[in-house]
XYZ file of C-alpha atoms in Angstrom:
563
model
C 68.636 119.617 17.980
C 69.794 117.271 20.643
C 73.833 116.330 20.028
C 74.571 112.819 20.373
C 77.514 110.963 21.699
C 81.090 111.732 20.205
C 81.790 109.286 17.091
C 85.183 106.892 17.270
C 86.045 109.599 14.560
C 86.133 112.114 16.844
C 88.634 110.298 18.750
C 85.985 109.552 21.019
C 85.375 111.480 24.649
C 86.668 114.862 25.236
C 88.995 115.804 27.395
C 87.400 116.224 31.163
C 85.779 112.337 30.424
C 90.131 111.580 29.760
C 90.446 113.368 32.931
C 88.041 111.927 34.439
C 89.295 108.384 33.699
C 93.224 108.975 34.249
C 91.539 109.335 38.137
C 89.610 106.551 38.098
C 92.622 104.990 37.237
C 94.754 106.431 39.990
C 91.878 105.453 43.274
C 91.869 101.397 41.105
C 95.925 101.874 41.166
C 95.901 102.691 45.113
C 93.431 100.396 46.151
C 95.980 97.477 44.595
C 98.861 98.995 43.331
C 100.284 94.741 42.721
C 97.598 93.636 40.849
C 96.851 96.117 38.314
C 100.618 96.376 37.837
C 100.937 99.999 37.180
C 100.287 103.104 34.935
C 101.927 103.945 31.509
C 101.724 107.818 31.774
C 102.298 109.403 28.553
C 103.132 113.368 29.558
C 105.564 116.116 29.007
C 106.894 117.283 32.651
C 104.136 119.741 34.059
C 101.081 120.527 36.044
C 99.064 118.094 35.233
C 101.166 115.263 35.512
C 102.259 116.425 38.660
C 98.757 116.415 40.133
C 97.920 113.078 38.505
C 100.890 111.481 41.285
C 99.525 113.655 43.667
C 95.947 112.108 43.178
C 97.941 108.702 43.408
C 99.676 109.731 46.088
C 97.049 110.987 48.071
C 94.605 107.918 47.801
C 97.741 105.646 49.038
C 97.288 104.522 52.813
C 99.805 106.010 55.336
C 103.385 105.309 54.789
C 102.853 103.636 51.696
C 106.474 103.046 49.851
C 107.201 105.490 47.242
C 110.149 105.483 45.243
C 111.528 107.029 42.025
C 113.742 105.161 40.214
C 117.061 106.894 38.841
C 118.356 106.914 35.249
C 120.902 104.664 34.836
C 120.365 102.569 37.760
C 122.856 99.667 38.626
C 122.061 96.192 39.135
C 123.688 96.613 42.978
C 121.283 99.508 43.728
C 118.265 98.250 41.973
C 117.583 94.733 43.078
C 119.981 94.412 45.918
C 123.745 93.291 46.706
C 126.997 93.545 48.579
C 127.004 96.746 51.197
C 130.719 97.316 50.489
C 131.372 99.758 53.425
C 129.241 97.962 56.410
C 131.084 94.644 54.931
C 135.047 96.075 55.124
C 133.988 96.996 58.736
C 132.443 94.169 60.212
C 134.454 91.697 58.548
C 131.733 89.353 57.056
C 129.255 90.167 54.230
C 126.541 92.468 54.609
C 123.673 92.491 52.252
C 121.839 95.565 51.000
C 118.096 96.175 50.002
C 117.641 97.541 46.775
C 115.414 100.042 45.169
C 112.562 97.495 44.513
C 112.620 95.750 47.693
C 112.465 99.372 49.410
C 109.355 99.658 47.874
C 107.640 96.621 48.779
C 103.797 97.499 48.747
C 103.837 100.489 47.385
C 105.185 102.470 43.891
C 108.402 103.079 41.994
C 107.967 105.551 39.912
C 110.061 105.475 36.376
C 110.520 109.044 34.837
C 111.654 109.206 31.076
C 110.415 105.563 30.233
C 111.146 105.351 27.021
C 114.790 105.837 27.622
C 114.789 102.684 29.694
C 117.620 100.224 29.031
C 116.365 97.065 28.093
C 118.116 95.384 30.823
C 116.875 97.052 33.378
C 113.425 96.788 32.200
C 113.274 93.216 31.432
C 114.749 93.196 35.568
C 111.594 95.394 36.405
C 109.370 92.890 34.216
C 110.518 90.123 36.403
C 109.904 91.644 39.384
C 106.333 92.026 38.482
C 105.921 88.475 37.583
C 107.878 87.355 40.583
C 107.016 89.636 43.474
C 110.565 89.405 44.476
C 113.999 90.658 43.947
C 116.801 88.872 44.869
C 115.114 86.794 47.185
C 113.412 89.942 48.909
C 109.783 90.498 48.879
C 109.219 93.246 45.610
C 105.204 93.142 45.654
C 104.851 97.071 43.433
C 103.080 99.228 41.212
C 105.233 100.741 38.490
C 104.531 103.902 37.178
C 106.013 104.596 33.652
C 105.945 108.110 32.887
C 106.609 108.205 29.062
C 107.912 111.440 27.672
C 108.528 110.434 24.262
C 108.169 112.484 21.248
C 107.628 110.430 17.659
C 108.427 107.268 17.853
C 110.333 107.155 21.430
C 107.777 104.812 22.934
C 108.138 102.483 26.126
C 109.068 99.050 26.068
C 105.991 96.705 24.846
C 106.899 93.527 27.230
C 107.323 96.177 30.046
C 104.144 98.414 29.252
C 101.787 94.707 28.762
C 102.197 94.020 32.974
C 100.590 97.453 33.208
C 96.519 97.484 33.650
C 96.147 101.654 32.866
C 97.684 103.288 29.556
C 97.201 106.962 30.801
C 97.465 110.331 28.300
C 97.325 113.305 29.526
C 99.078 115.381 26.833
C 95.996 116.881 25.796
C 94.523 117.987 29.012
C 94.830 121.676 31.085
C 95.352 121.747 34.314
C 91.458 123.552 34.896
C 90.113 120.173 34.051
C 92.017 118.481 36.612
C 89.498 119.771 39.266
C 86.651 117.669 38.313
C 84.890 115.479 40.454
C 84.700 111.840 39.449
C 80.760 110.546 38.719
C 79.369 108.385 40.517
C 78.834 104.926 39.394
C 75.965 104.275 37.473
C 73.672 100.982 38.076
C 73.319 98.619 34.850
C 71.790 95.370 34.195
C 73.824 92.476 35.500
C 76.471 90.642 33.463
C 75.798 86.856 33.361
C 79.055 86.312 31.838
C 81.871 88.854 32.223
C 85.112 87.364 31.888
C 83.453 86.478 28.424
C 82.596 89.587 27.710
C 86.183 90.707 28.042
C 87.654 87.905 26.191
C 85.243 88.488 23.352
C 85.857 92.739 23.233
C 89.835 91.942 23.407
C 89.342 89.741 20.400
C 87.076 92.121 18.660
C 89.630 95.004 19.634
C 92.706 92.541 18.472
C 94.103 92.445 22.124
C 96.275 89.503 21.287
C 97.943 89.410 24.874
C 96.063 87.764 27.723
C 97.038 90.031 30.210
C 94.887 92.753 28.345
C 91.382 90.885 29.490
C 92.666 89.668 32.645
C 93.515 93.022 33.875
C 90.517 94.178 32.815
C 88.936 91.381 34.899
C 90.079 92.375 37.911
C 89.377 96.028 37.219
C 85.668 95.637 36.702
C 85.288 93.019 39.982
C 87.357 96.169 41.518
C 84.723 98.487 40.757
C 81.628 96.316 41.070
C 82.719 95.760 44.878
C 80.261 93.592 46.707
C 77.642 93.394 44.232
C 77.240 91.022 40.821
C 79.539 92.788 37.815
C 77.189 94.888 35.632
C 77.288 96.041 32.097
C 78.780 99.358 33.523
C 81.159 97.989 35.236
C 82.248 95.901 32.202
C 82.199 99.227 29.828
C 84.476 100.747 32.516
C 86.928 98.586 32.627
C 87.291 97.998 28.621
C 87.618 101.207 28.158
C 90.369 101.825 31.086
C 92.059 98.659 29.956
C 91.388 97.327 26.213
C 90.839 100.501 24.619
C 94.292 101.820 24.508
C 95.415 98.477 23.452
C 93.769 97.925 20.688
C 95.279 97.214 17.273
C 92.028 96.931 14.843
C 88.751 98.516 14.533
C 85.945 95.964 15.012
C 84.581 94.582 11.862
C 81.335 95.763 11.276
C 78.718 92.319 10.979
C 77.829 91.687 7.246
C 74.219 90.851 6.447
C 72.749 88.133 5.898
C 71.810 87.588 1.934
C 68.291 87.661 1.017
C 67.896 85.191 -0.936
C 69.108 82.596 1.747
C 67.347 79.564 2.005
C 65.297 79.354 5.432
C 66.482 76.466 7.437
C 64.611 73.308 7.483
C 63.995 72.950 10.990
C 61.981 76.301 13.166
C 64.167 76.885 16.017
C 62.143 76.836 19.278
C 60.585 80.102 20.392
C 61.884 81.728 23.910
C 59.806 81.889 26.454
C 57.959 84.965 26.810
C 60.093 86.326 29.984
C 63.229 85.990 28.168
C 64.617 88.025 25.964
C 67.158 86.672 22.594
C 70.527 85.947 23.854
C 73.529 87.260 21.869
C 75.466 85.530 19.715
C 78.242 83.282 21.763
C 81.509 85.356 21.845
C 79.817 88.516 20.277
C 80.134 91.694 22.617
C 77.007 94.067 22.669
C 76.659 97.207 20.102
C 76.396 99.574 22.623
C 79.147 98.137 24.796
C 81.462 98.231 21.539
C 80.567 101.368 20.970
C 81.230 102.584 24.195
C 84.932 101.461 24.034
C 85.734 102.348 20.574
C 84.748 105.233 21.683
C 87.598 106.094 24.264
C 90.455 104.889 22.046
C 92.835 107.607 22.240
C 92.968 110.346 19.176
C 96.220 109.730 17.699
C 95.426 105.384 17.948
C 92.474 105.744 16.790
C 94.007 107.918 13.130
C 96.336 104.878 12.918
C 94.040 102.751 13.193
C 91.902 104.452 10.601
C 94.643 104.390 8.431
C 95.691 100.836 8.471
C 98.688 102.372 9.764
C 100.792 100.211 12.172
C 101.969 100.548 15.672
C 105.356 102.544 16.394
C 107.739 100.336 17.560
C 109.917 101.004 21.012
C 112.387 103.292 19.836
C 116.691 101.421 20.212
C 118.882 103.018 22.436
C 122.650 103.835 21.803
C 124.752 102.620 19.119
C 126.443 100.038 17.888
C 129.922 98.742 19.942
C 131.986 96.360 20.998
C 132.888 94.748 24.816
C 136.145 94.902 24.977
C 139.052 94.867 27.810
C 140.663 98.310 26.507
C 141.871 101.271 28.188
C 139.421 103.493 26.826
C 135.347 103.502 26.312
C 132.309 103.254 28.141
C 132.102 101.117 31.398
C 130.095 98.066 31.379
C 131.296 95.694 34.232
C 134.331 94.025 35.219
C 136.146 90.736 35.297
C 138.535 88.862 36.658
C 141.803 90.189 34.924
C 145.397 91.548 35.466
C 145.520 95.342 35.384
C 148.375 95.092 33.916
C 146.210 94.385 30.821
C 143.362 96.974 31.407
C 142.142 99.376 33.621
C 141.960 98.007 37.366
C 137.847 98.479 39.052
C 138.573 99.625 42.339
C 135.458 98.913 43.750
C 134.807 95.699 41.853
C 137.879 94.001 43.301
C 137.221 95.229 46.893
C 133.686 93.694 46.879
C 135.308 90.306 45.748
C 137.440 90.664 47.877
C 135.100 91.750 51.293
C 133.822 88.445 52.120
C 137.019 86.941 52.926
C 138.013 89.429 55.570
C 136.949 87.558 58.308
C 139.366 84.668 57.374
C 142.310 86.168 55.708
C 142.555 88.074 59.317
C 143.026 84.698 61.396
C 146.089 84.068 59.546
C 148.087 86.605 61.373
C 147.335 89.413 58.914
C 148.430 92.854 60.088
C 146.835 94.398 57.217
C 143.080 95.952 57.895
C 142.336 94.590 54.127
C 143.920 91.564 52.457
C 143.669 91.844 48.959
C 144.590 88.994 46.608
C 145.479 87.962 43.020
C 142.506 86.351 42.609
C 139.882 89.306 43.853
C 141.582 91.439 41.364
C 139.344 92.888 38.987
C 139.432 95.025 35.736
C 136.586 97.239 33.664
C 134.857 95.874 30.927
C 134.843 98.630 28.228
C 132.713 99.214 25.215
C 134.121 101.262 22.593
C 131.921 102.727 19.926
C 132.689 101.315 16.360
C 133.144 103.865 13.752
C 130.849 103.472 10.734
C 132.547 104.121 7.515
C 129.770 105.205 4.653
C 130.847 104.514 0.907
C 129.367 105.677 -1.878
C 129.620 104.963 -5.149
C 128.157 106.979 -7.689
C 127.505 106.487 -10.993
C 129.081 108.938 -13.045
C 128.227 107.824 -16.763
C 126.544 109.704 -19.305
C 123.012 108.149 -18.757
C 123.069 109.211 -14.701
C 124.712 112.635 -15.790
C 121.695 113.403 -18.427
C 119.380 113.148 -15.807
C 119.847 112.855 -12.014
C 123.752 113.229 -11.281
C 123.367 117.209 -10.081
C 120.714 115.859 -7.779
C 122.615 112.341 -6.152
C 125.696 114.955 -6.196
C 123.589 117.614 -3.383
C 122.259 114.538 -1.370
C 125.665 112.687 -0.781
C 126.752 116.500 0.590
C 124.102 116.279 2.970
C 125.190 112.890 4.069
C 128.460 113.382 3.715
C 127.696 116.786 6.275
C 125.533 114.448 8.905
C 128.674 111.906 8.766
C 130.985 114.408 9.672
C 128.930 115.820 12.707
C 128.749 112.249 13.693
C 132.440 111.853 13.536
C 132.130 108.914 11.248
C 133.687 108.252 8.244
C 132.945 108.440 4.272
C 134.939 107.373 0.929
C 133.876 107.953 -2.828
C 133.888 105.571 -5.212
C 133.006 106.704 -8.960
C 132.396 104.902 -12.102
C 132.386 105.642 -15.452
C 133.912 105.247 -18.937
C 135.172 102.215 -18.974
C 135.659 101.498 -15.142
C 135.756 102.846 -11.696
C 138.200 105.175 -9.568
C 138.550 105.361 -6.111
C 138.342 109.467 -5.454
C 138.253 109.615 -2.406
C 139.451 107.330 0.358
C 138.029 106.635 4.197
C 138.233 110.222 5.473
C 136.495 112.345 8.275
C 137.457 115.521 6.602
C 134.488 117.429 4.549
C 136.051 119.793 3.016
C 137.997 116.898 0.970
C 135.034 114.772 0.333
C 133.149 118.005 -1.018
C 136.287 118.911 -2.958
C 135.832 115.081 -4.701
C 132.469 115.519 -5.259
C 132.537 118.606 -6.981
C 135.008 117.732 -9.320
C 133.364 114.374 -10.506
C 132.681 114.803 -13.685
C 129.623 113.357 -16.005
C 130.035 111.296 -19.007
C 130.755 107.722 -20.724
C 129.503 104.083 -20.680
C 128.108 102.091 -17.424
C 130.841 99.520 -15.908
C 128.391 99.150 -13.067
C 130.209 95.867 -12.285
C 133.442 97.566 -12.202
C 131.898 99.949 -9.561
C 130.230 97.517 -6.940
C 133.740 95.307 -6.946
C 135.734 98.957 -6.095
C 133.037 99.726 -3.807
C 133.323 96.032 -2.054
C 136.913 96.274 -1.976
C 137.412 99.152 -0.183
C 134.256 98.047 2.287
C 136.230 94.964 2.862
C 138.947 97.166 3.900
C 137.318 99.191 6.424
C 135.899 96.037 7.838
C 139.326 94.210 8.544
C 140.343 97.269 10.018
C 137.674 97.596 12.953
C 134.509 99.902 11.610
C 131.398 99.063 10.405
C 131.289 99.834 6.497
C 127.906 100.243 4.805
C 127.582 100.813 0.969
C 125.446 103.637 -0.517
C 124.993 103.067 -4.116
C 123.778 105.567 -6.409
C 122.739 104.847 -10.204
C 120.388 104.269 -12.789
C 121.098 100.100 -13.060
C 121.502 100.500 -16.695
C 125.379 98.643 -17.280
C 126.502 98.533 -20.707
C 130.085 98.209 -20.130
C 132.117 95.029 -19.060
C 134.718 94.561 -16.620
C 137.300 94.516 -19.858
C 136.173 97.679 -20.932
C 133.965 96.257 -23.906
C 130.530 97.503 -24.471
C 127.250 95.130 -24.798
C 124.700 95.213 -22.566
C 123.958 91.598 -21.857
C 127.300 90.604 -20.835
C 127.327 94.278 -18.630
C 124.269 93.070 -17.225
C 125.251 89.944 -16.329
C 128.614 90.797 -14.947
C 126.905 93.661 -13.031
C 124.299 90.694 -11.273
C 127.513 88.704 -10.385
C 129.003 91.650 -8.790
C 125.773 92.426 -6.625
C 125.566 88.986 -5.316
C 129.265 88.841 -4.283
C 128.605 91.825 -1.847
C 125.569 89.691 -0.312
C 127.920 86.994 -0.042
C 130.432 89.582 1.822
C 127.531 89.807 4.163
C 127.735 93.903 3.555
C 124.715 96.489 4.288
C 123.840 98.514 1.566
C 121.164 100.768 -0.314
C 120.770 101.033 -3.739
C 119.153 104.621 -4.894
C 117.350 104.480 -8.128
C 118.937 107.755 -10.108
C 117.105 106.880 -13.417
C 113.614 107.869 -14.597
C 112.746 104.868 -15.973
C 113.118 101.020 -16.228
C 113.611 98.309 -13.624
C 117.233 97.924 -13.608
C 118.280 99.476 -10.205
C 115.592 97.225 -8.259
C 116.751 94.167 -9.848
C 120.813 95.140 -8.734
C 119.304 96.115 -5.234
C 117.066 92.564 -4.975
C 120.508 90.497 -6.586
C 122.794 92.086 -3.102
C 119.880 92.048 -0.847
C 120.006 95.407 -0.320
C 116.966 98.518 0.620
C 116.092 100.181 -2.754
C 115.130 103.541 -2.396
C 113.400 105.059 -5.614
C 114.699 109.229 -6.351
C 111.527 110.979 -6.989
C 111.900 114.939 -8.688
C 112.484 116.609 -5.317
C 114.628 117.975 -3.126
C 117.670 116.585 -2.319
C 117.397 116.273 1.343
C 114.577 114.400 0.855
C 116.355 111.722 -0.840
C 119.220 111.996 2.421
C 116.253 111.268 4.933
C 115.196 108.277 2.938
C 118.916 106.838 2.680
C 119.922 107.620 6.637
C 116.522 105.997 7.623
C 117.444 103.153 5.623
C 121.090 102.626 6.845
């Protein structure tokens, strides 16, 4: 029994026909390295990658520019600036070249993509629209080479310039010695930018560059002759396929018992066949793409499942003129009042040499108040993590052991983190602060341990102790967040007195006071039943996290994820 062609199910193609496509990409990439862009590479360091560039390499004409670009690249050495050392000895400013200008008409090369700061890639994204940086010709292909793992992914605005979306993760390096085919005739295309347009649509390709690219990669392949349906299927599938976001909607018959129309329409002549339906790609061609969406798109897709998301870099801090924390620039300052950029102030203070040494200088470099420059620091703001647990007799009959192992967790992760963590419980008849801001876990474990169980609900009591001391870690510099555990179910006031309404109510009042506050928080659901909790967590605006019967380091996932 014959086998047929690979279903999308299958993920589609196996892997020498990936192979086989990653170099088709690479000879399209050489041949016009500018206006395809570049190649998103998605690869762990090895073999196969390796002989991928050297394919690209290879097919490059003599001499051709190629560059790799460093992690953590500066501004000067990226797009060009001030050669300090030729400027301090001629006495007059000297410009540099920078990395993308060196590589004019040919490739920069980007290992570890995904770890891309977004300023320099929105720089790199500009110089692809531009051809230029800083006022130098910057005509490149960029090669991302994406070593992500989950959901570390590359930049979208950076990776939509970029024609080829290559992965080669599932490939050995045996299949890299395969010949590519050779190109197969087809009918000719009447209409192919059409065709592109209505496959990107059909795909849900919402960016324009995704058909245009593919444009220009099937009038690549098709040469000298008319674009043909080959050519068409080629370049979808190099192009479109990786970027699609929907499977194409399968066409929906039409009912029987429609009505015929009034009017026959005129029959074709007999040398003609029935054209298409405007904007509606051919079966086979749509097959033929779906066909060579990658694997682990294709499951999401499936699934209904949406796109990861470029993964954020770093934490959160502030820019500040301090003596301590990570560099960012400099300014004009005294160094009196920070720390004095050595290098910043001599490249203010270069271009002046020339003139400050006609005025009878004796000095080889006059230095002045106003080139003078100090570091821009950013200091990393401590995150302070409050919980407050609910400690009555309702959250102690049912969940309290179980909240009590997952705030350990947390509280564990904090510490490694070097952040810090307070404990608020209430119960009885109101709340207790046991355990203020603190890095040290052996403390916060001692608090925990010895909460006890038992008593009414003063939930409102609670959230204002658990405000007030968020409040106070706020006006002192670190970011407080609240974590609050219970079951939602007040039924004591803030005097003490029982009755649910007025619990309830008071309990509501308190919530939206900490939205007011502007505070992040979580509530986790600790009860078994009801509606309570959610309606506390939708009153302070807050992520509501539901605690299923399971382990407790499930439920410390769900609440870091959430913070």
């Amino acid at each position: 029994m014959t086998q047929g062609p690979p279903s999308p199910a299958e993920g589609g193609g196996n892997a020498p026909s990936l192979w086989t496509d990653a170099r088709l990409a690479a000879d399209l990439l050489a041949a016009d390295p500018q206006g395809f862009g570049g190649a998103l590479v998605r690869a762990p360091p090895g073999p196969v990658r390796e002989r991928w560039l050297e394919i690209l390499r290879a097919a490059l004409p003599p001499k051709t520019p190629w560059r790799r670009l460093p992690s953590g690249i500066g501004d000067d050495a990226l797009l060009g600036g001030l050669d300090l050392a030729a400027t301090l000895a001629a006495g007059r400013a000297i410009a540099r070249a920078g990395l993308l200008a060196e590589a004019d008409g040919g490739i920069v090369v980007v290992p570890m993509a995904e770890r891309l700061a977004p300023g320099t890639a929105s720089r790199l994204a500009a110089a692809l629209d531009t051809g230029s940086a800083s006022e130098r010709p910057a005509r490149f292909g960029l090669i991302l080479l994406d070593e992500g793992e989950g959901d570390e992914t590359v930049a979208e605005p950076l990776a939509d310039r970029l024609a080829f979306r290559i992965d080669l993760s599932g490939i050995g390096f045996a299949e890299t010695r395969a010949d590519p085919p050779a190109p197969e005739p087809g009918p000719e295309c009447p209409d192919p930018v059409g065709d592109l347009c209505a496959l990107a649509e059909a795909f849900g390709v919402a960016s324009l560059r995704g058909p245009i690219l593919a444009a220009r990669v099937a009038r690549r392949l098709a040469g000298d002759r008319p674009i043909n349906r080959q050519d068409i299927v080629t370049a979808a599938r190099l192009v479109l396929a990786p970027r699609a976001t929907r499977l194409p909607a399968p066409e929906e018959p039409a009912p029987e018992s429609q009505a015929p129309p009034e009017e026959p329409r005129a029959e074709p002549p007999p040398d003609e066949g029935p054209e298409p339906a405007a904007g509606t790609p051919d079966d086979v061609v749509l097959e033929a793409v779906q066909a060579a969406i990658p694997p682990n798109l294709l499951d999401q897709l499936l699934a209904g499942g949406q796109r990861l998301t470029a993964a954020k870099a770093g934490r959160v801090g502030q820019a500040a003129a301090s003596r301590t924390g990570r560099p960012i620039g400099s300014r004009r300052g005294d160094p009196r009042r920070g720390r004095l950029d050595l290098l910043g102030t001599l490249r203010a203070a270069a271009p002046w040499q020339a003139i400050r040494r006609a005025e009878r200088e004796t000095r080889r470099i006059v230095v002045r108040r106003d080139d003078l420059r100090i570091r821009i620091l950013r200091q990393r703001t401590e995150t302070t993590t409050v919980f407050c647990v609910d400690a009555s007799g309702s959250a102690a009959l049912e969940r309290l052991a179980e909240a009590k192992g997952a705030v350990e967790l947390l509280l564990a992760e904090a510490y490694v983190r070097r952040d810090r963590v307070a404990l608020v419980a209430f119960r009885g008849t109101g709340a207790e602060l046991v355990l203020p801001p603190t890095r040290s876990l052996t403390r916060a474990k001692r608090g925990l341990s010895g909460l006890p169980g038992g008593g009414g609900t003063p939930l409102a009591a609670g959230i204002d102790a658990a405000v007030a001391v968020a409040l106070g870690v706020r006006r002192g510099g670190s970011r407080p967040a609240i974590v609050l555990l219970t079951d939602g179910r007040a039924n004591v006031s803030r005097s003490g007195e029982g009755g649910r309404a007025r619990a309830g109510a008071e309990a509501l009042q308190a919530a939206r006071t900490l939205r007011a506050a502007g505070l992040p928080a979580v509530v986790v659901d600790t009860g078994s039943r009801g509606e309570e909790a959610r309606a506390v967590a939708d009153a302070m605006g807050a992520r509501y996290l539901k605690l299923p019967r399971t382990e407790a380091r499930q439920l410390s996932a769900a609440v870091r994820a959430a913070l």
